[in-house]
Tab-separated table of C-alpha atoms in Angstrom:
chain	number	residue	atom	x	y	z
A	16	UNK	CA	-105.258	117.064	-68.278
A	17	UNK	CA	-108.381	118.767	-69.589
A	18	UNK	CA	-111.129	116.277	-70.457
A	19	UNK	CA	-113.301	118.905	-72.184
A	20	UNK	CA	-111.858	118.090	-75.610
A	21	UNK	CA	-112.577	114.408	-75.028
A	22	UNK	CA	-116.214	115.168	-74.238
A	23	UNK	CA	-116.583	117.438	-77.270
A	24	UNK	CA	-115.003	114.855	-79.572
A	25	UNK	CA	-117.279	112.097	-78.303
A	26	UNK	CA	-120.383	114.276	-78.617
A	27	UNK	CA	-119.743	115.654	-82.116
A	28	UNK	CA	-117.747	112.942	-83.907
A	29	UNK	CA	-118.631	109.816	-81.945
A	30	UNK	CA	-119.762	107.748	-84.952
A	31	UNK	CA	-116.614	108.484	-86.950
A	32	UNK	CA	-114.394	107.953	-83.914
A	33	UNK	CA	-115.998	104.581	-83.139
A	34	UNK	CA	-115.838	103.494	-86.790
A	35	UNK	CA	-112.150	104.351	-87.221
A	36	UNK	CA	-111.111	102.909	-83.853
A	37	UNK	CA	-112.946	99.608	-84.368
A	38	UNK	CA	-111.677	99.302	-87.944
A	39	UNK	CA	-108.048	99.807	-86.920
A	40	UNK	CA	-108.274	97.344	-84.029
A	41	UNK	CA	-109.958	94.642	-86.105
A	42	UNK	CA	-107.319	95.081	-88.790
A	43	UNK	CA	-104.724	94.178	-86.155
A	44	UNK	CA	-103.415	97.503	-84.858
A	45	UNK	CA	-102.886	97.791	-81.065
A	46	UNK	CA	-105.580	100.442	-80.549
A	47	UNK	CA	-108.189	99.066	-78.084
A	48	UNK	CA	-111.675	100.093	-79.124
A	49	UNK	CA	-113.760	98.927	-76.156
A	50	UNK	CA	-112.758	101.914	-73.949
A	51	UNK	CA	-113.639	104.238	-76.835
A	52	UNK	CA	-117.059	102.638	-77.258
A	53	UNK	CA	-117.742	102.782	-73.524
A	54	UNK	CA	-116.838	106.481	-73.449
A	55	UNK	CA	-118.860	107.151	-76.596
A	56	UNK	CA	-121.862	105.372	-75.106
A	57	UNK	CA	-121.575	107.451	-71.946
A	58	UNK	CA	-121.869	110.658	-73.966
A	59	UNK	CA	-124.853	109.457	-75.999
A	60	UNK	CA	-128.017	111.567	-75.695
A	61	UNK	CA	-130.472	108.818	-76.522
A	62	UNK	CA	-131.093	105.371	-77.952
A	63	UNK	CA	-131.137	106.635	-81.548
A	64	UNK	CA	-127.616	108.037	-81.172
A	65	UNK	CA	-126.567	104.819	-79.470
A	66	UNK	CA	-127.980	102.783	-82.371
A	67	UNK	CA	-126.023	104.940	-84.843
A	68	UNK	CA	-122.775	104.240	-82.971
A	69	UNK	CA	-123.623	100.544	-82.895
A	70	UNK	CA	-124.141	100.566	-86.655
A	71	UNK	CA	-120.792	102.331	-87.154
A	72	UNK	CA	-119.006	99.759	-84.983
A	73	UNK	CA	-120.620	96.780	-86.723
A	74	UNK	CA	-119.869	98.139	-90.201
A	75	UNK	CA	-116.231	98.773	-89.277
A	76	UNK	CA	-115.877	95.300	-87.803
A	77	UNK	CA	-117.482	93.661	-90.843
A	78	UNK	CA	-115.221	95.596	-93.209
A	79	UNK	CA	-112.064	94.495	-91.377
A	80	UNK	CA	-113.312	90.913	-91.017
A	81	UNK	CA	-114.155	90.705	-94.708
A	82	UNK	CA	-110.680	91.919	-95.658
A	83	UNK	CA	-109.041	89.210	-93.536
A	84	UNK	CA	-111.545	86.586	-94.704
A	85	UNK	CA	-110.795	87.375	-98.358
A	86	UNK	CA	-107.063	87.270	-97.638
A	87	UNK	CA	-107.482	83.861	-95.994
A	88	UNK	CA	-109.372	82.496	-99.016
A	89	UNK	CA	-106.740	83.811	-101.430
A	90	UNK	CA	-103.499	83.195	-99.543
A	91	UNK	CA	-104.485	80.467	-97.083
A	92	UNK	CA	-102.428	79.944	-93.951
A	93	UNK	CA	-99.693	82.326	-95.017
A	94	UNK	CA	-101.934	85.138	-93.754
A	95	UNK	CA	-102.370	83.461	-90.384
A	96	UNK	CA	-98.625	82.923	-90.100
A	97	UNK	CA	-98.113	86.643	-90.739
A	98	UNK	CA	-100.581	87.526	-87.984
A	99	UNK	CA	-98.957	85.112	-85.567
A	100	UNK	CA	-95.594	86.770	-86.150
A	101	UNK	CA	-97.126	89.845	-84.525
A	102	UNK	CA	-98.363	87.800	-81.570
A	103	UNK	CA	-96.851	88.491	-78.134
A	104	UNK	CA	-96.564	84.744	-77.633
A	105	UNK	CA	-96.086	83.161	-81.068
A	106	UNK	CA	-95.639	79.619	-79.785
A	107	UNK	CA	-98.294	77.338	-81.322
A	108	UNK	CA	-100.310	80.394	-82.387
A	109	UNK	CA	-101.313	78.876	-85.732
A	110	UNK	CA	-102.308	75.556	-84.228
A	111	UNK	CA	-104.198	76.965	-81.257
A	112	UNK	CA	-106.146	79.364	-83.450
A	113	UNK	CA	-107.152	76.721	-85.951
A	114	UNK	CA	-107.932	74.150	-83.261
A	115	UNK	CA	-110.218	76.634	-81.526
A	116	UNK	CA	-111.962	77.482	-84.798
A	117	UNK	CA	-112.351	73.808	-85.739
A	118	UNK	CA	-113.839	73.018	-82.334
A	119	UNK	CA	-116.256	75.951	-82.152
A	120	UNK	CA	-117.080	76.381	-85.834
A	121	UNK	CA	-119.307	79.328	-86.629
A	122	UNK	CA	-119.607	80.161	-82.916
A	123	UNK	CA	-115.935	81.110	-82.864
A	124	UNK	CA	-116.872	84.122	-84.990
A	125	UNK	CA	-119.838	85.014	-82.789
A	126	UNK	CA	-117.961	84.943	-79.485
A	127	UNK	CA	-114.415	85.408	-80.791
A	128	UNK	CA	-114.732	89.193	-80.457
A	129	UNK	CA	-114.576	88.767	-76.696
A	130	UNK	CA	-111.253	86.859	-76.814
A	131	UNK	CA	-108.209	89.171	-77.040
A	132	UNK	CA	-106.214	88.502	-80.194
A	133	UNK	CA	-108.623	85.894	-81.551
A	134	UNK	CA	-110.973	88.401	-83.211
A	135	UNK	CA	-108.358	89.267	-85.831
A	136	UNK	CA	-107.072	85.769	-86.577
A	137	UNK	CA	-110.464	84.002	-86.781
A	138	UNK	CA	-111.581	85.576	-90.116
A	139	UNK	CA	-108.525	84.446	-92.150
A	140	UNK	CA	-108.885	80.949	-90.662
A	141	UNK	CA	-112.517	80.934	-91.794
A	142	UNK	CA	-111.398	81.937	-95.270
A	143	UNK	CA	-108.553	79.410	-95.379
A	144	UNK	CA	-110.885	76.589	-94.321
A	145	UNK	CA	-113.415	77.556	-97.002
A	146	UNK	CA	-116.281	78.708	-94.786
A	147	UNK	CA	-119.268	79.837	-96.870
A	148	UNK	CA	-119.338	83.645	-97.311
A	149	UNK	CA	-122.980	83.887	-96.221
A	150	UNK	CA	-122.332	81.958	-92.988
A	151	UNK	CA	-119.208	83.999	-92.304
A	152	UNK	CA	-120.960	87.320	-92.881
A	153	UNK	CA	-123.922	86.426	-90.666
A	154	UNK	CA	-121.804	85.066	-87.794
A	155	UNK	CA	-119.403	88.005	-87.973
A	156	UNK	CA	-122.285	90.511	-87.917
A	157	UNK	CA	-123.926	88.852	-84.912
A	158	UNK	CA	-120.615	88.697	-83.047
A	159	UNK	CA	-119.799	92.336	-83.786
A	160	UNK	CA	-123.282	93.408	-82.707
A	161	UNK	CA	-123.031	91.610	-79.368
A	162	UNK	CA	-119.500	92.812	-78.684
A	163	UNK	CA	-120.048	96.470	-79.605
A	164	UNK	CA	-123.559	96.551	-78.159
A	165	UNK	CA	-122.389	95.446	-74.725
A	166	UNK	CA	-119.627	98.070	-74.661
A	167	UNK	CA	-121.935	100.896	-75.782
A	168	UNK	CA	-124.720	99.884	-73.391
A	169	UNK	CA	-122.240	99.703	-70.516
A	170	UNK	CA	-121.203	103.298	-71.201
A	171	UNK	CA	-124.811	104.424	-71.561
A	172	UNK	CA	-125.843	102.697	-68.309
A	173	UNK	CA	-123.005	104.258	-66.294
A	174	UNK	CA	-123.085	107.781	-67.676
A	175	UNK	CA	-122.943	109.456	-64.278
A	176	UNK	CA	-120.025	107.378	-63.068
A	177	UNK	CA	-118.031	107.912	-66.265
A	178	UNK	CA	-118.697	111.654	-66.173
A	179	UNK	CA	-117.337	111.611	-62.655
A	180	UNK	CA	-114.193	109.833	-63.851
A	181	UNK	CA	-113.697	112.448	-66.587
A	182	UNK	CA	-114.104	115.220	-64.032
A	183	UNK	CA	-111.583	113.526	-61.756
A	184	UNK	CA	-109.179	113.253	-64.692
A	185	UNK	CA	-109.480	117.004	-65.220
A	186	UNK	CA	-108.538	117.656	-61.587
A	187	UNK	CA	-105.676	115.140	-61.475
A	188	UNK	CA	-104.231	115.407	-64.949
A	189	UNK	CA	-100.556	115.160	-64.001
A	190	UNK	CA	-101.154	112.095	-61.867
A	191	UNK	CA	-103.074	110.407	-64.680
A	192	UNK	CA	-100.240	111.153	-67.105
A	193	UNK	CA	-97.668	109.661	-64.713
A	194	UNK	CA	-99.785	106.579	-64.103
A	195	UNK	CA	-100.273	106.150	-67.841
A	196	UNK	CA	-96.552	106.464	-68.513
A	197	UNK	CA	-95.798	103.938	-65.767
A	198	UNK	CA	-98.344	101.500	-67.206
A	199	UNK	CA	-96.872	101.827	-70.700
A	200	UNK	CA	-93.392	101.224	-69.279
A	201	UNK	CA	-94.578	98.089	-67.477
A	202	UNK	CA	-96.176	96.731	-70.666
A	203	UNK	CA	-93.015	97.398	-72.677
A	204	UNK	CA	-90.810	95.715	-70.074
A	205	UNK	CA	-93.197	92.752	-69.930
A	206	UNK	CA	-93.111	92.328	-73.715
A	207	UNK	CA	-89.326	92.527	-73.806
A	208	UNK	CA	-89.144	89.958	-71.013
A	209	UNK	CA	-91.415	87.611	-72.963
A	210	UNK	CA	-89.351	88.084	-76.104
A	211	UNK	CA	-86.087	87.489	-74.230
A	212	UNK	CA	-87.552	84.371	-72.624
A	213	UNK	CA	-88.626	82.994	-75.992
A	214	UNK	CA	-85.255	83.849	-77.546
A	215	UNK	CA	-83.563	81.797	-74.826
A	216	UNK	CA	-85.811	78.847	-75.605
A	217	UNK	CA	-85.336	79.249	-79.363
A	218	UNK	CA	-81.550	79.148	-78.931
A	219	UNK	CA	-81.707	75.382	-78.334
A	220	UNK	CA	-80.119	73.027	-80.870
A	221	UNK	CA	-82.124	72.579	-84.084
A	222	UNK	CA	-82.010	69.838	-86.709
A	223	UNK	CA	-81.096	71.286	-90.111
A	224	UNK	CA	-82.876	70.028	-93.221
A	225	UNK	CA	-79.743	68.310	-94.541
A	226	UNK	CA	-79.207	66.496	-91.262
A	227	UNK	CA	-82.892	65.579	-91.174
A	228	UNK	CA	-82.750	64.108	-94.701
A	229	UNK	CA	-79.756	61.970	-93.789
A	230	UNK	CA	-81.460	60.767	-90.612
A	231	UNK	CA	-84.540	59.718	-92.596
A	232	UNK	CA	-82.358	57.533	-94.830
A	233	UNK	CA	-80.662	55.821	-91.872
A	234	UNK	CA	-81.657	52.371	-90.523
A	235	UNK	CA	-83.309	54.074	-87.550
A	236	UNK	CA	-85.131	57.172	-88.828
A	237	UNK	CA	-86.288	59.657	-86.183
A	238	UNK	CA	-89.771	59.703	-84.757
A	239	UNK	CA	-91.411	62.710	-86.438
A	240	UNK	CA	-93.995	64.776	-84.572
A	241	UNK	CA	-96.000	67.032	-86.885
A	242	UNK	CA	-97.675	69.688	-84.751
A	243	UNK	CA	-99.973	70.951	-87.500
A	244	UNK	CA	-103.669	70.193	-87.246
A	245	UNK	CA	-105.407	67.709	-89.516
A	246	UNK	CA	-107.095	70.365	-91.654
A	247	UNK	CA	-103.882	72.362	-92.079
A	248	UNK	CA	-101.998	69.220	-93.105
A	249	UNK	CA	-104.798	68.304	-95.535
A	250	UNK	CA	-104.510	71.694	-97.211
A	251	UNK	CA	-100.734	72.066	-97.333
A	252	UNK	CA	-99.576	68.440	-97.562
A	253	UNK	CA	-98.617	65.564	-95.264
A	254	UNK	CA	-95.096	64.589	-94.211
A	255	UNK	CA	-94.490	60.875	-94.823
A	256	UNK	CA	-94.303	58.793	-91.633
A	257	UNK	CA	-94.970	61.838	-89.458
A	258	UNK	CA	-97.374	61.633	-86.548
A	259	UNK	CA	-99.904	64.461	-86.385
A	260	UNK	CA	-99.986	65.304	-82.695
A	261	UNK	CA	-101.671	67.969	-80.589
A	262	UNK	CA	-99.565	69.872	-78.060
A	263	UNK	CA	-101.677	68.529	-75.235
A	264	UNK	CA	-101.082	64.934	-76.342
A	265	UNK	CA	-97.289	64.933	-76.741
A	266	UNK	CA	-96.530	62.512	-73.910
A	267	UNK	CA	-99.388	60.135	-74.786
A	268	UNK	CA	-98.208	59.908	-78.413
A	269	UNK	CA	-94.793	58.515	-77.384
A	270	UNK	CA	-95.860	55.413	-75.504
A	271	UNK	CA	-93.627	53.074	-77.542
A	272	UNK	CA	-90.697	55.420	-78.118
A	273	UNK	CA	-87.539	54.901	-76.075
A	274	UNK	CA	-86.245	57.851	-74.078
A	275	UNK	CA	-82.988	58.008	-76.053
A	276	UNK	CA	-84.598	57.591	-79.505
A	277	UNK	CA	-84.237	60.609	-81.847
A	278	UNK	CA	-87.359	62.749	-82.133
A	279	UNK	CA	-87.910	65.660	-84.521
A	280	UNK	CA	-90.695	68.171	-83.890
A	281	UNK	CA	-92.113	70.157	-86.808
A	282	UNK	CA	-94.585	73.031	-86.901
A	283	UNK	CA	-95.832	75.676	-89.342
A	284	UNK	CA	-95.286	78.639	-87.091
A	285	UNK	CA	-93.039	81.715	-86.831
A	286	UNK	CA	-89.500	81.057	-85.560
A	287	UNK	CA	-90.355	77.354	-85.155
A	288	UNK	CA	-91.978	78.486	-81.921
A	289	UNK	CA	-94.345	75.560	-81.472
A	290	UNK	CA	-91.699	72.973	-82.369
A	291	UNK	CA	-89.245	74.563	-79.935
A	292	UNK	CA	-91.835	74.525	-77.174
A	293	UNK	CA	-92.692	70.872	-77.868
A	294	UNK	CA	-89.037	69.803	-77.960
A	295	UNK	CA	-88.363	71.603	-74.680
A	296	UNK	CA	-91.326	69.853	-73.062
A	297	UNK	CA	-90.181	66.448	-74.352
A	298	UNK	CA	-86.666	67.000	-73.053
A	299	UNK	CA	-88.076	67.821	-69.640
A	300	UNK	CA	-89.936	64.488	-69.810
A	301	UNK	CA	-86.643	62.686	-70.424
A	302	UNK	CA	-86.610	62.456	-74.233
A	303	UNK	CA	-83.146	63.981	-74.431
A	304	UNK	CA	-82.799	63.602	-78.226
A	305	UNK	CA	-85.902	65.632	-79.101
A	306	UNK	CA	-85.101	68.638	-81.297
A	307	UNK	CA	-87.070	70.973	-83.587
A	308	UNK	CA	-86.571	71.059	-87.355
A	309	UNK	CA	-85.089	74.398	-88.397
A	310	UNK	CA	-87.522	76.141	-90.727
A	311	UNK	CA	-90.353	73.760	-89.893
A	312	UNK	CA	-92.801	72.586	-92.519
A	313	UNK	CA	-91.732	75.309	-94.954
A	314	UNK	CA	-88.179	73.950	-94.944
A	315	UNK	CA	-89.412	70.413	-95.533
A	316	UNK	CA	-91.696	71.506	-98.382
A	317	UNK	CA	-88.917	73.536	-100.020
A	318	UNK	CA	-86.629	70.492	-99.908
A	319	UNK	CA	-89.199	68.476	-101.864
A	320	UNK	CA	-89.345	70.986	-104.730
């Protein structure tokens, strides 16, 4: 593996390379940009060039963030649901993302760049929750500056060491290629294992909407656990007699419910992932009649139309 072309690319087209890489990653593509920024910083010939790369990274990040923010304002939580479908672990993705944003507020945009996966989903949440554009833009710019600045400065500070790594790569190209292929294979196997594990969990019995409607009309309607957050329920509508419950508070919310009483878990997440996870946890706690609603909140809302 000849690293000369890498060095030439970083020296002559570093700003464009950083801009494109950061833009694609922040839009949601699996193209890590931190290694690119570290390498680009290591090939910088001064602080002015480093500042230019920082500007390119910040502009790219702001562009991607603004696109997702605008989508969140226009389409609401449907955008977040789409992003969570691409998540490696979709279970409770919507709820965890919104809960984190609600807890941290504007700081979630400042430090969210350092949390894998959160940097892309935070902007549409900000838009869906109606965050002011000026506050969003400022927080996003500060966060992008800190995130990209640290990566570029790290490369600039360790120029000699990184040059040594590139030289070593030149001398051991075949070994690097084999190691890279092995790493990719491990990641693919790991993802398939996670998907297979979730598919096994999702294969549990679900309550269909028709069955759920009949149960609600019975003398002993099921205990309904709505796993959406308060703000999401306020925007999209409440389910009558449902108990808004956080994942971490499932057991505490069932203090007066008998172990054999029917329980229905509902979420607004891909493949009913959060509701499946909650029902599985409740069954392990002895609530043997806890099952997720097939289709989740979308199915319930469609039935009301």
